[in-house]
Tab-separated table of C-alpha atoms and ligand atoms in Angstrom:
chain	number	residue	atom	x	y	z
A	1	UNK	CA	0.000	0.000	0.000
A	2	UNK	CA	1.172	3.551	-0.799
A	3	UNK	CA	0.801	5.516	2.546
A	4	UNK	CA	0.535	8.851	0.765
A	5	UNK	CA	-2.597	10.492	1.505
A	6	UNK	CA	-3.903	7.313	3.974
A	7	UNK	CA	-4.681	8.111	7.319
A	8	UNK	CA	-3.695	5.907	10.426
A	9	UNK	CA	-4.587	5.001	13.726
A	10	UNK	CA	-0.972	4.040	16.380
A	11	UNK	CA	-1.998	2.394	19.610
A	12	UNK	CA	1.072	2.312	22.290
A	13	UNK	CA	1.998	5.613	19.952
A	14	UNK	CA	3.349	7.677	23.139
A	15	UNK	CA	6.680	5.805	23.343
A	16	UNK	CA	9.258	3.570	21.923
A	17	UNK	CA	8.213	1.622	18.819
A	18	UNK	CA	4.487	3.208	18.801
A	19	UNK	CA	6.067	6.656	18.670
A	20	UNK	CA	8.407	6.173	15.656
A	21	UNK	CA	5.607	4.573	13.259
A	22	UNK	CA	4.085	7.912	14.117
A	23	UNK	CA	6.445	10.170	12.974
A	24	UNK	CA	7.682	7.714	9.872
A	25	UNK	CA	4.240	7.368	8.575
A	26	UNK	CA	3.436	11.328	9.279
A	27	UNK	CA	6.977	12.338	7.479
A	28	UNK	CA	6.213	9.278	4.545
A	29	UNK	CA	2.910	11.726	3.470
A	30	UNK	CA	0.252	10.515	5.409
A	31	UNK	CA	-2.698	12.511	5.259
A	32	UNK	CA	-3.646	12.177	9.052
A	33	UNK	CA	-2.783	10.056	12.354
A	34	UNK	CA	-3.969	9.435	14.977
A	35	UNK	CA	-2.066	8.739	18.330
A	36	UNK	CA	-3.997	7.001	21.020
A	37	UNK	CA	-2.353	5.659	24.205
A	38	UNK	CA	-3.542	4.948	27.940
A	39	UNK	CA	-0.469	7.648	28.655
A	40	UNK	CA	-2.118	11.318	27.233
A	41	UNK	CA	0.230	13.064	28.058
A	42	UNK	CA	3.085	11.017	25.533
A	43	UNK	CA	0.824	10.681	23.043
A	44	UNK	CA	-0.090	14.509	22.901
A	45	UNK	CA	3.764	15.148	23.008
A	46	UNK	CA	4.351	12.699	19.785
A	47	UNK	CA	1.336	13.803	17.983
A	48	UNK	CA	3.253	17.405	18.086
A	49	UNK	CA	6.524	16.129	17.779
A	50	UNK	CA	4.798	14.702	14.551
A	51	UNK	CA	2.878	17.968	13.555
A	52	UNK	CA	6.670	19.587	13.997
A	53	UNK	CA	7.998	17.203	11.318
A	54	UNK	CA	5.206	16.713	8.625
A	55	UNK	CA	2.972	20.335	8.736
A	56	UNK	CA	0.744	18.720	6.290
A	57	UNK	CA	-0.283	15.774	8.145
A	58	UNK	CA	-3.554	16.051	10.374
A	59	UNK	CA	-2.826	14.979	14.083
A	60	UNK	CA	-4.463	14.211	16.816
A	61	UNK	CA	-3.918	12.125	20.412
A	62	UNK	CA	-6.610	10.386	22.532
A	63	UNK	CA	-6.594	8.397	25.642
A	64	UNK	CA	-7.610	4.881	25.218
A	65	UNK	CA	-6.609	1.637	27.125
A	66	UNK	CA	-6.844	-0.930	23.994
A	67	UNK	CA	-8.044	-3.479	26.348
A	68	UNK	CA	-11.410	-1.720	26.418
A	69	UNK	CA	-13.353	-2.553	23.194
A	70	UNK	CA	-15.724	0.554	23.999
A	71	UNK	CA	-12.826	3.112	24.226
A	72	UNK	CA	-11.219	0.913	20.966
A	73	UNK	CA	-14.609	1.697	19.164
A	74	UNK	CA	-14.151	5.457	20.511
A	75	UNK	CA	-10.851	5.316	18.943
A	76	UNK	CA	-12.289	4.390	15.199
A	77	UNK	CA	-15.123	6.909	15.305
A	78	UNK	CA	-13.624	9.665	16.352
A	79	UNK	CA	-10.471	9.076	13.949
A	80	UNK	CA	-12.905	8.155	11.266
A	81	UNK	CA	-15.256	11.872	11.942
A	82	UNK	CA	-12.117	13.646	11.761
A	83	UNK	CA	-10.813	11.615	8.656
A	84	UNK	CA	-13.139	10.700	6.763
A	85	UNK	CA	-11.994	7.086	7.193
A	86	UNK	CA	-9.354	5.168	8.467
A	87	UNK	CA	-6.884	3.527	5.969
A	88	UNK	CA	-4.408	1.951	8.279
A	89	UNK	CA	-4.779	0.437	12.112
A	90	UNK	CA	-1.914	-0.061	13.708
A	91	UNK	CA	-2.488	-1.992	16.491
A	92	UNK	CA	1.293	-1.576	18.741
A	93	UNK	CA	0.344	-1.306	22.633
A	94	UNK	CA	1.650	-4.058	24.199
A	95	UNK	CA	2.877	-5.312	27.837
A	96	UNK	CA	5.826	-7.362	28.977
A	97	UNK	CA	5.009	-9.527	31.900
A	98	UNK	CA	8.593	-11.082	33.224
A	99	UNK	CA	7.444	-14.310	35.193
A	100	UNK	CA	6.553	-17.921	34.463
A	101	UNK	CA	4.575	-20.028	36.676
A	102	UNK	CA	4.435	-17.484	39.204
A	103	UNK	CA	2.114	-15.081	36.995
A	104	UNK	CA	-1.286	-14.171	38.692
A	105	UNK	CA	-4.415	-15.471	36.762
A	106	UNK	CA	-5.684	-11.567	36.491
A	107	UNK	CA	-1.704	-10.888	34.897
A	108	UNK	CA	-2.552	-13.579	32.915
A	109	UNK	CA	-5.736	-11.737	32.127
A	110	UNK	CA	-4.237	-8.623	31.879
A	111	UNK	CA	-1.775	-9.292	29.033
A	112	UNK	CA	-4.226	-11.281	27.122
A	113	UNK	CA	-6.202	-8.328	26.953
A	114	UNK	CA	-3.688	-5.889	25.861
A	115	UNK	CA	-1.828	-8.449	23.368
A	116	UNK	CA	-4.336	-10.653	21.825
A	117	UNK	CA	-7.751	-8.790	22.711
A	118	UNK	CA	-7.182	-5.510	21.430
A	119	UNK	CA	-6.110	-6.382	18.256
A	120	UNK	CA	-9.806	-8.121	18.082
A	121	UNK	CA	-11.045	-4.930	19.383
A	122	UNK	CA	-9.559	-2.666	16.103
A	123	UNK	CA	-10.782	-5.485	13.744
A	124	UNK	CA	-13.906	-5.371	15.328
A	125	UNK	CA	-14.461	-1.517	15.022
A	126	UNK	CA	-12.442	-0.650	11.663
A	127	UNK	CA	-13.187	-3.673	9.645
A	128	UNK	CA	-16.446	-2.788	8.776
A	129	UNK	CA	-15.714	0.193	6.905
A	130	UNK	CA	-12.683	-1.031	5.451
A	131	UNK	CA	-14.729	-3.595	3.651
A	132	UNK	CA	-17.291	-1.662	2.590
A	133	UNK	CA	-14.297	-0.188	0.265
A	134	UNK	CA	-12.245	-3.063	-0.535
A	135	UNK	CA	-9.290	-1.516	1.064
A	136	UNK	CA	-7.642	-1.341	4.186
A	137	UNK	CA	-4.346	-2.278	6.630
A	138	UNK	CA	-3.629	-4.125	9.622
A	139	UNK	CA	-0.363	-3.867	11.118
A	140	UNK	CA	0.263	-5.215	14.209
A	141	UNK	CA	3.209	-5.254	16.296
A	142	UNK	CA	3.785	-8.791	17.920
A	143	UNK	CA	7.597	-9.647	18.481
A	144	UNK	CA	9.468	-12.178	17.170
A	145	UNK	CA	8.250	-14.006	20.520
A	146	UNK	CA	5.209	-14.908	18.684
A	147	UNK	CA	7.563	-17.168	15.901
A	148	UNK	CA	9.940	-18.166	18.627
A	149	UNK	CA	9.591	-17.937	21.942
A	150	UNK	CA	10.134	-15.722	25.301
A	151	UNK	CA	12.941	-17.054	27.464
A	152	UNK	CA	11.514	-15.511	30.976
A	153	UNK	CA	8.025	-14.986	29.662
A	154	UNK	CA	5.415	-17.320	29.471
A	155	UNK	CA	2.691	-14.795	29.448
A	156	UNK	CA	4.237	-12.712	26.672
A	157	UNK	CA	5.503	-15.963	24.533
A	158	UNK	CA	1.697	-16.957	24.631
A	159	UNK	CA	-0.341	-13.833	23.863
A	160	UNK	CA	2.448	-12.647	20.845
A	161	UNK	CA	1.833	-16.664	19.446
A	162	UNK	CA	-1.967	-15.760	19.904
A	163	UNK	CA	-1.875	-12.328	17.946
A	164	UNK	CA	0.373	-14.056	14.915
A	165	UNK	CA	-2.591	-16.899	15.116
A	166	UNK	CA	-5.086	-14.013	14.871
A	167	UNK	CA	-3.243	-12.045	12.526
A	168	UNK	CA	-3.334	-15.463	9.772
A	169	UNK	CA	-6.496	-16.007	10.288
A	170	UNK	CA	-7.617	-12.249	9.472
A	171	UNK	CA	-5.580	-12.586	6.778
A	172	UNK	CA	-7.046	-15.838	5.372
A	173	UNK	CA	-10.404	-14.583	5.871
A	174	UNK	CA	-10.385	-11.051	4.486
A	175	UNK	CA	-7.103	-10.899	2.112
A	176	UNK	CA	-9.104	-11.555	-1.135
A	177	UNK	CA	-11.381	-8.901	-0.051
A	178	UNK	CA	-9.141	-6.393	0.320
A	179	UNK	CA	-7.587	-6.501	4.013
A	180	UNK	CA	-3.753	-6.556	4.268
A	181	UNK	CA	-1.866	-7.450	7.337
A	182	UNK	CA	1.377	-7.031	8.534
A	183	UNK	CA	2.755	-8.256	11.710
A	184	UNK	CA	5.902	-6.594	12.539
A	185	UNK	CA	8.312	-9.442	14.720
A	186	UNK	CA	11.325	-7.754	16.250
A	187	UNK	CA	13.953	-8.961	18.763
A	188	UNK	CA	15.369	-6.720	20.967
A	189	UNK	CA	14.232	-2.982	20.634
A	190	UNK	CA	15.868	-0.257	22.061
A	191	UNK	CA	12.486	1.479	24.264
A	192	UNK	CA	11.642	1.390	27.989
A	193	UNK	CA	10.209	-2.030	27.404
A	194	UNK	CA	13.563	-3.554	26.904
A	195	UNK	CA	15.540	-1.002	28.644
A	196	UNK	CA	13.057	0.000	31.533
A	197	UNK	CA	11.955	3.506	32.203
A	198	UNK	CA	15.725	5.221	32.423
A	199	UNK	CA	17.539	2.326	31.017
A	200	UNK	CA	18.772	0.680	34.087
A	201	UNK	CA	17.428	-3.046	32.828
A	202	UNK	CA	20.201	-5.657	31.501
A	203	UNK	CA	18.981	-8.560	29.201
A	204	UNK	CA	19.935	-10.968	26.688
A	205	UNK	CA	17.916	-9.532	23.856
A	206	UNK	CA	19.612	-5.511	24.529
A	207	UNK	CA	22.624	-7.157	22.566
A	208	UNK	CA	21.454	-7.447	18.902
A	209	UNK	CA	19.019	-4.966	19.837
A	210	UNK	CA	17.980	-2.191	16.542
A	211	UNK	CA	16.220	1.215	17.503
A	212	UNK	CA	13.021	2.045	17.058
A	213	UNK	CA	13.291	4.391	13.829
A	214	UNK	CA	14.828	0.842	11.939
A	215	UNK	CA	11.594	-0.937	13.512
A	216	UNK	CA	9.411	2.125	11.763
A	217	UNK	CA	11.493	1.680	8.575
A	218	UNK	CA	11.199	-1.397	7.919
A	219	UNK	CA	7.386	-1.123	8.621
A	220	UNK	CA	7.136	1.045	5.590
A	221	UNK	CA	9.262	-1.065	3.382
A	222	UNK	CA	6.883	-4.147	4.573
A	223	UNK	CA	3.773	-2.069	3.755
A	224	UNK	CA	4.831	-1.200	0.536
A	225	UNK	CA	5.301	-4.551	-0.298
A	226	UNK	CA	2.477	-5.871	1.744
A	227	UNK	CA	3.904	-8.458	3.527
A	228	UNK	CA	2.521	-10.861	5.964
A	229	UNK	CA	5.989	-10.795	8.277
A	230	UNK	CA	8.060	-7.384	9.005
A	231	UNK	CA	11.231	-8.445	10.547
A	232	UNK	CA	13.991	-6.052	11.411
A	233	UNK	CA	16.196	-8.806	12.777
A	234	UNK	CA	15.919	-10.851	9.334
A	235	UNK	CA	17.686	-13.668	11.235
A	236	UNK	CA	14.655	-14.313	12.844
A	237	UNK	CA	13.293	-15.764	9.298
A	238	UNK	CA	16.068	-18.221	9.646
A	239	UNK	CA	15.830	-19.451	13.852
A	240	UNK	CA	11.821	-19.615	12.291
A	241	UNK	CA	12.257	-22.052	9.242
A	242	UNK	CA	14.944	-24.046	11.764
A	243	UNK	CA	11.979	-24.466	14.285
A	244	UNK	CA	9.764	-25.824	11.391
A	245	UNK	CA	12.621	-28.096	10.150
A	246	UNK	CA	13.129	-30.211	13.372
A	247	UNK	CA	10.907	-29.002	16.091
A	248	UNK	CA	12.781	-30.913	18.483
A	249	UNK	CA	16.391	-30.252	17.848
A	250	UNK	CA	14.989	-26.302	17.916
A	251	UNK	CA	13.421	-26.922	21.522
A	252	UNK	CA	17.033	-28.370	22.382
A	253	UNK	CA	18.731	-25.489	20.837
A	254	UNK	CA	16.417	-22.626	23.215
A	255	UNK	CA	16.994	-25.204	26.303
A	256	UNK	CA	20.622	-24.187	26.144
A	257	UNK	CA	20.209	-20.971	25.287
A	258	UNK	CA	17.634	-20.791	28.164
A	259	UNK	CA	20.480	-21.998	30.524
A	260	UNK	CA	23.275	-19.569	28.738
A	261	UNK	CA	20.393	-16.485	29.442
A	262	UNK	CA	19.505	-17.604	32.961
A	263	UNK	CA	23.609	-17.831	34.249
A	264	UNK	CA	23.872	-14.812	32.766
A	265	UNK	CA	21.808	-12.645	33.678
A	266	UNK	CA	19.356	-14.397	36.257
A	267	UNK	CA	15.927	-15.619	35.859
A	268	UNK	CA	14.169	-12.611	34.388
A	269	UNK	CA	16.347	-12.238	31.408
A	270	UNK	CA	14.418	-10.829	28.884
B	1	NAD	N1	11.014	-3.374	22.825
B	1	NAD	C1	11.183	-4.587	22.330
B	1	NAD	O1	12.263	-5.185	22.487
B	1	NAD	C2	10.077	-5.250	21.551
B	1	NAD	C3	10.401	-6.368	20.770
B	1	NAD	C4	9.410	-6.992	20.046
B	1	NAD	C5	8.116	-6.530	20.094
B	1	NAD	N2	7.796	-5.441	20.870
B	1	NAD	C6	6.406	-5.003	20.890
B	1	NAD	O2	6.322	-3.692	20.377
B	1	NAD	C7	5.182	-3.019	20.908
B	1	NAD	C8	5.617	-1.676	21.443
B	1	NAD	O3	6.601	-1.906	22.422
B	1	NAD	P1	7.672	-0.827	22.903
B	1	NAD	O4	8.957	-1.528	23.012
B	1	NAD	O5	7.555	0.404	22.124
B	1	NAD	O6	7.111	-0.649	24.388
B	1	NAD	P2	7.066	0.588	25.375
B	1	NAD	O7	6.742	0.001	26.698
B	1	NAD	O8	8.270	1.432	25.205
B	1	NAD	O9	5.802	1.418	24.825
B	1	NAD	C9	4.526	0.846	24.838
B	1	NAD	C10	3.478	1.940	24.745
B	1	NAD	O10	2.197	1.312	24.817
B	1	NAD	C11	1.402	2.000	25.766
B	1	NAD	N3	0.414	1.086	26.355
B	1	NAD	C12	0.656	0.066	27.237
B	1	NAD	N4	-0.514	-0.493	27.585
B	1	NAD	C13	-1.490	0.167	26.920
B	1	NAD	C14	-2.890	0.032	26.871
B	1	NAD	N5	-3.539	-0.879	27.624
B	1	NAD	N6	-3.593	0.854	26.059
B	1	NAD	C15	-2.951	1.783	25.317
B	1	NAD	N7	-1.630	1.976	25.340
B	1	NAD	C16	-0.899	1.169	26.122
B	1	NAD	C17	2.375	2.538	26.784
B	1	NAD	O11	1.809	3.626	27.527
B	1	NAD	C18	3.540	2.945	25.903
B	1	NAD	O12	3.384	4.261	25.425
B	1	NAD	C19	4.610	-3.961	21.967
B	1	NAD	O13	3.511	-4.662	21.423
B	1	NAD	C20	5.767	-4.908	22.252
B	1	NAD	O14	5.336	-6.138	22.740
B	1	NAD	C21	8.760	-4.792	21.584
């Protein structure tokens, strides 16, 4: 899809990966975007930061938690009133939960919500309208966790393999009518997920680690060309295909990695 002229909806856009799709899709000629995040006051601060860079682009920032389908709905209406219509959902918030057994059922509940149900939510609200013209793009930003796995993580390994399963099957569904998806599967990013809020956290997946702006790049070269996986760390295409080839020898393969990670750096290594 040519982004010139579309107009976008970011979830998660106040920060880190969220924040540079903003300002790469405002500064690639997008006609309007909209930043929505359960923190105002970052989004309000990209959408300028945006308005700063690309004067022609329409901006605006909302509040929403994209765990609530209601405020997800908000989201669409709203974008599509100022708009005209939305062109591209973006569909980026999403939660790290560093613990295995010991995760709560409400974490449990939590995450699922913010990485599997909200993407349902923006389908749910923007598909309609998107079909009604034949047209329309879903990117959503999972992790390379959803191919792989999440050494540390069993809540995030889970919900990212649940939003790639969800992605497909949108895909399958709705690609002859028009719908394109993306899902954008990183390793290690460079934001306060990885890094923590002033960058005191130290993990495995910080070495190999690409900013944000190559995340946002890539995105753009992946829409253009419409494909199904984005992947900044193109290795990941390879450690994917091994997993297919010989499931088992792959499961061997993280086991020792799991124990390399965990004498490293301790039991919360991602
Ligand atoms: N950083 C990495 O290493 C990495 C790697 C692969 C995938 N990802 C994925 O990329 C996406 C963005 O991650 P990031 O690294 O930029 O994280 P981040 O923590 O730096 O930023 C996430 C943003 O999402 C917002 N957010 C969180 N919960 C929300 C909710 N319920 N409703 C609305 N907004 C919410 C936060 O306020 C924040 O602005 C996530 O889906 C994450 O899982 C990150």
């Amino acid at each position: 899809m040519d982004i010139r002229n579309k107009t976008v909806i970011v979830t998660g856009g106040g920060t880190g990966i969220g924040r540079a799709l903003v300002l790469a899709f405002a500064q690639a000629g997008a006609r309007g975007v909209a930043v929505a995040d359960i923190d105002h006051a970052g989004a309000a601060q990209v959408a300028a930061e945006a308005v700063a860079v690309a004067p022609d682009c329409k901006l605006f920032a909302q509040r929403v938690d994209v765990a609530d389908a209601d405020a997800v709905q908000g989201l669409v209406d709203v974008a599509t009133e100022r708009f005209g219509q939305v062109d591209i959902f973006c569909s980026n918030a999403g939660i790290i939960l560093r613990k295995g057994l010991d995760a709560s059922a409400a974490e449990w509940q939590r995450i699922w919500e913010i990485n599997v149900m909200a993407h349902i939510h923006a389908a749910k609200a923007v598909l309609p309208q998107m079909l009604e013209r034949g047209d329309g793009y879903f990117i959503n930003t999972v992790s390379a966790a959803g191919l792989l796995s999440q050494i540390g993580s069993a809540p995030y390994a889970v919900t990212k393999h649940a939003a790639i399963g969800f992605a497909e099957w949108l895909s399958i569904t709705y690609g002859d009518r028009g719908i394109k998806v993306s899902c954008i599967c990183p390793q290690g990013v460079q934001t306060k997920m990885l890094f923590g809020e002033s960058g005191e956290r130290k993990g495995f997946l910080q070495e190999g680690s690409v900013t944000a702006e190559h995340v946002a790049a890539k995105t753009l070269e992946g829409v253009a060309s419409e494909s199904f996986l984005i992947l900044p760390h193109p290795e990941v295409l390879e450690y994917y295909r091994r997993k297919g080839q010989d499931y088992d020898r792959w499961l061997r393969g993280m086991r020792r990695l799991h124990d390399q990670v965990t004498q490293t750096f301790g039991d919360i290594a991602v």
